[in-house]
C-alpha positions as a printed Julia matrix, in Angstrom:
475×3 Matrix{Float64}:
 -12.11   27.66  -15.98
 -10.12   24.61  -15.36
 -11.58   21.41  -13.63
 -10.36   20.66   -9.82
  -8.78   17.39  -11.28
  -6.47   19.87  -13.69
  -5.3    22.51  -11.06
  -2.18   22.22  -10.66
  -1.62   21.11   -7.08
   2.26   21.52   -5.64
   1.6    18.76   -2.84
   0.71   16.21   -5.21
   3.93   16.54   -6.78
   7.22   14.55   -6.17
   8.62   17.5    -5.6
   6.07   18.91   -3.44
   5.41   15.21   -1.12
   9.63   15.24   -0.71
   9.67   19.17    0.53
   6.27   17.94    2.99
   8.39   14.55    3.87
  11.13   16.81    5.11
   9.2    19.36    6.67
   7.59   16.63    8.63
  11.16   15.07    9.36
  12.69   17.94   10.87
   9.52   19.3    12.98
   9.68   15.3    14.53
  13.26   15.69   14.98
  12.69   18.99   16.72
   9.71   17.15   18.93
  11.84   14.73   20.03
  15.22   17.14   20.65
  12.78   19.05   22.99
  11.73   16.05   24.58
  15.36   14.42   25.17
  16.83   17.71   26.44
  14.2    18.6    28.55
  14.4    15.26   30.55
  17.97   15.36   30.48
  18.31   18.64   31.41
  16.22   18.05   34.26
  18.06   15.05   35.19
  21.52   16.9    35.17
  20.36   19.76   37.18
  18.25   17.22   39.91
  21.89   15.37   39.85
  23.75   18.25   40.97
  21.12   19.89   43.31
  21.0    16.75   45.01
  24.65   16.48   45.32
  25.14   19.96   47.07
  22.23   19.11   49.51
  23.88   16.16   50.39
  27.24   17.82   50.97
  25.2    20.04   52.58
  23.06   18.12   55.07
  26.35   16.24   56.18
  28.11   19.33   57.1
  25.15   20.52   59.86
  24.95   16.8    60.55
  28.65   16.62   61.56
  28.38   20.25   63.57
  25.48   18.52   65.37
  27.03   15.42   66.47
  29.99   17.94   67.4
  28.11   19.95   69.97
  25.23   17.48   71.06
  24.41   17.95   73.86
  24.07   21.36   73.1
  21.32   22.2    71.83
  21.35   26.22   71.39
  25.14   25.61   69.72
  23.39   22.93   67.45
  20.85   26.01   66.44
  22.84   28.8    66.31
  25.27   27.2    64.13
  22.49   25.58   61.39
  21.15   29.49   61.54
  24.9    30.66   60.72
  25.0    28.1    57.76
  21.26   29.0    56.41
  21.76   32.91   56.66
  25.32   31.99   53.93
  23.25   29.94   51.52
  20.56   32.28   51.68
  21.68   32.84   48.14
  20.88   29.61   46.67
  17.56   29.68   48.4
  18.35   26.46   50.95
  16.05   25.89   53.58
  17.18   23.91   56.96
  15.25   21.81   59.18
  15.94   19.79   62.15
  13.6    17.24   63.98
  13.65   14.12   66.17
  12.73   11.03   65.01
   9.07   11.1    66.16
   8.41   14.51   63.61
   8.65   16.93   66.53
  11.0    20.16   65.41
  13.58   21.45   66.5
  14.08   24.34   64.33
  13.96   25.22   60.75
  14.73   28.07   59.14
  12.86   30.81   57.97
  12.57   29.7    54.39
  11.67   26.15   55.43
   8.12   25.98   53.88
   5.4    24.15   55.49
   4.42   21.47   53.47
   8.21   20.17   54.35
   8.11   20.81   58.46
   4.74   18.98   58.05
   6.15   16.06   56.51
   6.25   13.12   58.95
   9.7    11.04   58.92
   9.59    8.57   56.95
  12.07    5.11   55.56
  13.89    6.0    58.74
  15.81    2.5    58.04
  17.66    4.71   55.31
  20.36    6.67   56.64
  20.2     9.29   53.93
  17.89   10.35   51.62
  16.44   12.7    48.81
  12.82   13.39   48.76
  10.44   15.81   46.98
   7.07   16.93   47.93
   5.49   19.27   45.5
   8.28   22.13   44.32
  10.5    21.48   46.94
  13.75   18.66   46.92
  15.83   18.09   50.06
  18.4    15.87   51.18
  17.96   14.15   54.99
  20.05   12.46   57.17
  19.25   10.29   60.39
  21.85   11.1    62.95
  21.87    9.07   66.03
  23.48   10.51   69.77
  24.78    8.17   72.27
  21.68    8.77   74.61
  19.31    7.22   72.11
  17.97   10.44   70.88
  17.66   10.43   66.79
  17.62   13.48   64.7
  16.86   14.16   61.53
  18.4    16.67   59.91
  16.48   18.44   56.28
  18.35   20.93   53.93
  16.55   21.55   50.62
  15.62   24.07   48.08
  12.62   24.91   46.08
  12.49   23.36   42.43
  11.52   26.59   40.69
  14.83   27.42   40.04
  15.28   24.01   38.32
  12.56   24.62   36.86
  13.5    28.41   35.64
  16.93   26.72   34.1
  15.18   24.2    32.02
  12.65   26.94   30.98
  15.43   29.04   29.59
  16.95   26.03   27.75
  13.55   25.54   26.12
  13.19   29.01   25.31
  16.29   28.78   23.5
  15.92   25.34   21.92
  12.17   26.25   20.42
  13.9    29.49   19.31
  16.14   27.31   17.11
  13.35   24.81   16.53
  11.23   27.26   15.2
  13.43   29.14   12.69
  14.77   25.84   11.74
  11.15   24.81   11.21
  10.85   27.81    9.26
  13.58   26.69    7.35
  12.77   23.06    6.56
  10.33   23.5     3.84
  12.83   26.1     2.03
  15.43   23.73    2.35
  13.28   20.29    2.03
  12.19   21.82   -1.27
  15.99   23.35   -2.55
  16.99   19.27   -2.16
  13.57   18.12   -3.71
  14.53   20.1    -6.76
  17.88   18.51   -6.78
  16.83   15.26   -5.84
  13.92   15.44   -8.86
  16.23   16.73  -11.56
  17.2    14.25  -13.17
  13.47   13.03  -13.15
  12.7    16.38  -15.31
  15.11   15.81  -17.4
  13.68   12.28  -18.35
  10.31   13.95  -18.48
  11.77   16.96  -20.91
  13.51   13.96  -23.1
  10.28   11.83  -23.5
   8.24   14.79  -24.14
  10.81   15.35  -27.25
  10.47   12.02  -28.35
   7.57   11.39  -31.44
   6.71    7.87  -32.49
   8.89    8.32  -35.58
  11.59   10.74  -34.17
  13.26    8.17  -31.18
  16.55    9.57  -32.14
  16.75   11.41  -27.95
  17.74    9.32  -25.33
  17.44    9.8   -22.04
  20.19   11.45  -20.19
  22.32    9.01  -17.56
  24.62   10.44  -15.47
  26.72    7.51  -14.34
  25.9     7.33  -10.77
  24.45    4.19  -11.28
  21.47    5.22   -8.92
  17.71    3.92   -9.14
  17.2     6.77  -11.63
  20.19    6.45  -13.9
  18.9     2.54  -13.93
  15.41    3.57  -14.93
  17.04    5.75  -17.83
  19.14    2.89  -18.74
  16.07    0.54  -19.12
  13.94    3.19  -20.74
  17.01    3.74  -23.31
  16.62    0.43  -24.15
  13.46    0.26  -24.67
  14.16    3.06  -27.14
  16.82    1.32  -29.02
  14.49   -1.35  -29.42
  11.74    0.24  -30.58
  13.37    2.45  -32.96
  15.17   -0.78  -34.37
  11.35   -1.96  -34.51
  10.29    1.11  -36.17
  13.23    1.42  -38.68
  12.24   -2.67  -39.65
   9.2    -1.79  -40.1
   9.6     1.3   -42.44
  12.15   -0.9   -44.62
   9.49   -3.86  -44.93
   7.27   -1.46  -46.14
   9.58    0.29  -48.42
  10.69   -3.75  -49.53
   6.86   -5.12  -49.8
   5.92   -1.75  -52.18
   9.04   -2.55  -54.05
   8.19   -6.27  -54.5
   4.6    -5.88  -55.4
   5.47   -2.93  -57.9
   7.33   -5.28  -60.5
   4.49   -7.58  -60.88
   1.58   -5.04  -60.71
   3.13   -2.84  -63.34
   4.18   -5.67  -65.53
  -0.1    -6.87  -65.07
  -1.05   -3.44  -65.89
   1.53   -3.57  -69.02
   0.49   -6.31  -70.49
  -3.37   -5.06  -70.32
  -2.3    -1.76  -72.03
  -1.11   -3.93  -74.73
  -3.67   -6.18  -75.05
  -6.35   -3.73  -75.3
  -4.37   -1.36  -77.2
  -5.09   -3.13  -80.84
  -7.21   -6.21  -81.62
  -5.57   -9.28  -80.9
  -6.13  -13.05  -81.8
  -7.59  -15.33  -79.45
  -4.21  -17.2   -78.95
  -2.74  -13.6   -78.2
  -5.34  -12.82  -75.65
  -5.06  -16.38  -73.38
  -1.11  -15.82  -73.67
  -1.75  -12.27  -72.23
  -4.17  -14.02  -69.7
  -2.15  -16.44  -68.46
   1.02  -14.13  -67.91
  -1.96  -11.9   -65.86
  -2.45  -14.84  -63.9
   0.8   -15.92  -62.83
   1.59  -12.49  -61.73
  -1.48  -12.2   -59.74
  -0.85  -15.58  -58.5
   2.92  -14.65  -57.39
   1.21  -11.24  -55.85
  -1.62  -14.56  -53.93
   1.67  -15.6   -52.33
   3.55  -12.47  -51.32
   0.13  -11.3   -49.77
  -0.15  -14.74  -47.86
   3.23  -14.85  -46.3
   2.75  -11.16  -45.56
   0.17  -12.04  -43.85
   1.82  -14.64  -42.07
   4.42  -12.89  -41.0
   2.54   -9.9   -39.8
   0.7   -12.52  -37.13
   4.4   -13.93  -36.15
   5.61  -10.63  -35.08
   2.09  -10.11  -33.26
   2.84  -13.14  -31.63
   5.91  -13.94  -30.49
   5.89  -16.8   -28.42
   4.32  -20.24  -28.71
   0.29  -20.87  -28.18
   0.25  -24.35  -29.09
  -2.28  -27.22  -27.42
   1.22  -27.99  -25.37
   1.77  -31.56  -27.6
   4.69  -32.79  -28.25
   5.44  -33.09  -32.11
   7.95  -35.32  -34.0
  10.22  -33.7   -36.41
  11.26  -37.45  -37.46
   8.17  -37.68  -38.63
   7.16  -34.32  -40.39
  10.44  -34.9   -42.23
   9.58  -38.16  -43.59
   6.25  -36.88  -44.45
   7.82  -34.19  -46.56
  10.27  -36.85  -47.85
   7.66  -38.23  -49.45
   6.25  -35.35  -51.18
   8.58  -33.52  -52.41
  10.22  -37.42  -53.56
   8.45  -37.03  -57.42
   9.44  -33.46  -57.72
  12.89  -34.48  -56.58
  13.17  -37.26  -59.09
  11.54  -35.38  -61.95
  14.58  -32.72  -61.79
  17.29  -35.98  -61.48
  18.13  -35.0   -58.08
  19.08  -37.84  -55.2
  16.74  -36.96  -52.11
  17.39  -39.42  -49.06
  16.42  -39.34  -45.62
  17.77  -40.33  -42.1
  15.69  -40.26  -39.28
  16.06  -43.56  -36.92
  14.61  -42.07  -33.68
  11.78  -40.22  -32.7
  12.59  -36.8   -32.11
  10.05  -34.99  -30.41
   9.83  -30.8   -29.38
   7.53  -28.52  -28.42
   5.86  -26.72  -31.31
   2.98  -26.28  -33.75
   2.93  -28.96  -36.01
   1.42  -26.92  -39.33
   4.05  -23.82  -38.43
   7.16  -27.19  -38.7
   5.82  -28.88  -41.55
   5.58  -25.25  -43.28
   9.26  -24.74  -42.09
  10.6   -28.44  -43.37
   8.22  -27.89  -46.78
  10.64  -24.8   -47.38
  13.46  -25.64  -46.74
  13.31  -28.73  -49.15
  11.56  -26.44  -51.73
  14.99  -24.16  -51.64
  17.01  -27.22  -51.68
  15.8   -28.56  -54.85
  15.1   -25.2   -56.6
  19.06  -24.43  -55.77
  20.07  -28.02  -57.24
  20.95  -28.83  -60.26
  20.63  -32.03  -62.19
  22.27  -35.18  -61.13
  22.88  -33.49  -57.32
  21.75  -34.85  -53.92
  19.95  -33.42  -51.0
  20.33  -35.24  -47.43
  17.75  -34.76  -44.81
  18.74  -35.9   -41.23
  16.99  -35.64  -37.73
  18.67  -36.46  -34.18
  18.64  -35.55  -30.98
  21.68  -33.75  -29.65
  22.26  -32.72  -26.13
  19.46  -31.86  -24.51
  17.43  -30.67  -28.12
  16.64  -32.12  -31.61
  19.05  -31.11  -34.72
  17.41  -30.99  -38.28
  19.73  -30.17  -41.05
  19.4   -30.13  -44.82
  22.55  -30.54  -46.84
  22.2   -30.4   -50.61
  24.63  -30.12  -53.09
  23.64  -27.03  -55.49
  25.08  -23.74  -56.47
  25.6   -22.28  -52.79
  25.4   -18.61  -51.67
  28.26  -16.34  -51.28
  29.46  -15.15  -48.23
  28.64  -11.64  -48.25
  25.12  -12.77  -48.67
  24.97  -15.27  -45.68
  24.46  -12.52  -43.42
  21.66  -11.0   -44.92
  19.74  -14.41  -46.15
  16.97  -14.15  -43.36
  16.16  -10.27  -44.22
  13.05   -9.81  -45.67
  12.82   -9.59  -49.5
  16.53  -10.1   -49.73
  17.6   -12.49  -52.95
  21.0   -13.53  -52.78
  23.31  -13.3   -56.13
  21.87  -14.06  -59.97
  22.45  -17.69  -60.17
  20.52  -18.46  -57.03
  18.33  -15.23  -58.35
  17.69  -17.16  -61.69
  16.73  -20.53  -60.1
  14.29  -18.59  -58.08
  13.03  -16.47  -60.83
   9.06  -15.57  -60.6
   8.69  -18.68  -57.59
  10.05  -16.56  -54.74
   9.49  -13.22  -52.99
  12.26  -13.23  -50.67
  10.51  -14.14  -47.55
  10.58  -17.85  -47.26
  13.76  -17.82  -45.17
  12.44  -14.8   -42.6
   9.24  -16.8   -42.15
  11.16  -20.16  -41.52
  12.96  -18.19  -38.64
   9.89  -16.44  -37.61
   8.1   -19.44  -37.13
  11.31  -21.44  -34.96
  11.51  -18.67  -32.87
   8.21  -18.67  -31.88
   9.3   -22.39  -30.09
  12.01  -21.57  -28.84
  13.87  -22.78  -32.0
  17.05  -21.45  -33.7
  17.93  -22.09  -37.74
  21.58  -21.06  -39.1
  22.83  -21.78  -42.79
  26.74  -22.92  -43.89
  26.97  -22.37  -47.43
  30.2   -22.92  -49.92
  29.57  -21.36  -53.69
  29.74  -23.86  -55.88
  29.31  -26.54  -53.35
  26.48  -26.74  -51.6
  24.3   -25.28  -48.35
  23.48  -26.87  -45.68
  20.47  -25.45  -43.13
  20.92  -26.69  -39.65
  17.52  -26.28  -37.3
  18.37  -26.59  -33.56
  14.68  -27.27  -31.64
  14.37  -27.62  -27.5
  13.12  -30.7   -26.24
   9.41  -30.94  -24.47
   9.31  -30.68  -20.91
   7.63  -33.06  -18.48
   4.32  -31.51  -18.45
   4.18  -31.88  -22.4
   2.29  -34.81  -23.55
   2.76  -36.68  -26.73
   0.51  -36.11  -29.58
């Protein structure tokens, strides 16, 4: 038996809180349409009641002031014109000003004949007591005797046309309550299908099968931005997955040359017995393999905790490349002059960036390391740092065998050796990664390295490194 928590429950859906957010829409709508045309109604009708009282009270106020003094005439002509609206239900009352009457009708109810006069300083006048409306009118004889004169109606009929407008509108209100959670959830469905889509797409999707992308229908809506974002996120990862898969392909194929060629050499060895001299030659071929296997495995390593962290952690000091240069200058001077190669430096400003210092002097130590293992006797290598803009330029120029173009592009890639001459010079020093860690470890500070080479000519590395910023202090 499922748990609670795994029932599936429709309300808890998108789909399911749109349909109930529409529901709830429409029934408020419908509230407030009953509301609106019940006052209004009831505002029209009062409106027009009141307007044929009116017109009604002024027509037995006129026949009165035509045959006062007459009293009877007076009567018999407000019981003529209550007998023809007897129809409409009108009631008629007349009465002097101090409340005594003077006849009324035999529909005149008495809660209205027992109504005292009252705001006599108004002329005319519409007044309601309970379900009854009527319109009044002060007439005034030349004798100094007031009248007032009362023709009204009961509200019920009012009250029976706004009933029956009601009736009508919660007729509609209901069915069309009926209908809003059919309809809420028909446009939930629509409104959530590109959502399902995405979900059927990233339930396709395996961590090495990132081929799908999600769909993105070009209405350039919240959803076909989310797609958009999530697609590349995709690309990314796949492109991270696909990197990953080569470097391991590359790494096997690097460390397979040396480990066979260990493993050859101690077949032979062991195959027949050898002289001592035999043996340490054997040895020492052993150990510069396994020591060439020491340094792929360390800048593995390194690399593998670049990638893991990809932007810079240092103590926030400001380190100068002038310096680290000169520093490496000076060791790599002996080597330099050993191989009959010119090595200068020129640095005549501090030039300070944000960075690790061991990650730059690794970076510098490399680059000079390629520069002299790519120069031949009797060549030069330049070193210069300067500040440029608003960030520090390091460059390394040397004069050795170059690298072709078609190999520029690829001379970062991990485990990627350019043509046979440079090849050659590198022979059992390199594994191909010097270059991807040098760029590994600018980017982490925000750094940038680039390489112009001419075959035959020369290289020259150019490092481009962001100043500190104000909250950097100096180391």
């Amino acid at each position: 038996m499922p748990s609670p928590s795994s029932e599936w429950r429709p309300w808890r859906t998108l789909r399911g809180q749109l349909t109930l957010l529409n529901t709830a829409v429409v029934l408020l709508v419908i509230g407030a349409a009953v509301v609106i045309v019940r006052l209004g109604t009831r505002a029209v009708l009062e409106r027009e009641v009141d307007a044929m009282l009116r017109g009604g009270v002024r027509e037995v106020a006129a026949a009165l002031e035509d045959l006062y003094p007459d009293i009877e005439a007076v009567v018999a002509e407000m019981r003529r014109k209550a007998r023809s609206n007897d129809e409409r239900g009108w009631f008629m009352h007349l009465l002097t000003a101090e409340g005594v009457t003077v006849w009324k009708s035999d529909h005149c109810p008495d809660e209205v004949a027992m109504t005292p006069p009252t705001n006599l300083d108004r002329p005319e006048a519409v007044r309601q007591v309970g379900s009854y409306r009527w319109a009044r009118l002060t007439v005034a004889e030349p004798a100094q005797q007031v009248f007032l004169v009362r023709v009204g109606m009961s509200t019920d009929v009012l009250d029976e046309s706004i009933a029956a407008v009601l009736g009508l509108l919660l007729a509609a209100g209901g069915f069309l309550a009926l209908l809003a959670p059919l309809v809420g959830y028909v446009l939930a469905v629509r409104a959530t299908r590109p959502v399902s889509d995405i979900l059927r797409t990233a339930d396709r999707l395996e961590p090495k099968q990132l081929k799908d992308r999600l769909p993105v229908r070009g209405t350039s809506d919240e959803l076909d931005q989310l797609a958009s974002t999530i697609n590349r996120l995709l690309d990314q990862v796949a492109g991270e997955l696909e990197r990953q898969e080569q470097f391991v392909a590359d790494a096997a194929h690097e460390l397979r040359g040396p480990l066979t060629a260990v493993r050859s050499a101690l077949e032979v060895a062991l195959s027949q017995p050898r002289s001592a001299e035999r043996y340490r030659e054997t040895l020492n071929e052993v150990l510069d393999a396994t020591r060439y296997l020491a340094k792929v495995a360390n800048d593995l390593l390194l690399l593998a905790e670049r990638d893991g962290r990809r932007t810079l952690e240092s103590d926030g000091a400001a380190v100068d490349v002038a310096v680290i240069a000169g520093q490496a200058v000076s060791m790599f001077a002996g080597v330099a002059e050993d191989q009959g190669i010119d090595l200068s430096l020129s640095a005549s400003e501090p030039a300070r960036v944000r960075g690790e210092q061991a990650d730059l002097r690794r970076v510098v130590g490399n680059l000079l390391d390629n520069a002299i293992r790519f120069t031949p006797r009797g060549g030069s290598i330049m070193v210069r740092v300067g500040q440029q803009g608003d960030g520090v330029v390091f460059t390394v120029t040397d004069t050795g065998v170059g690298i072709a173009a078609a190999d520029l592009a690829r001379v970062f890639d991990r485990f990627y050796k350019a043509d046979a001459a440079r090849s050659h010079a590198a022979e059992g020093r390199s594994g191909g990664l010097g270059l991807a860690i040098c760029r590994s470890l600018l980017k982490a500070c925000g750094g940038v390295i680039s390489i112009d080479s001419c075959p035959g000519q020369g290289t020259t590395v150019t490092i481009r490194l962001p100043k500190p910023g104000p909250d950097v202090h100096h180391a």
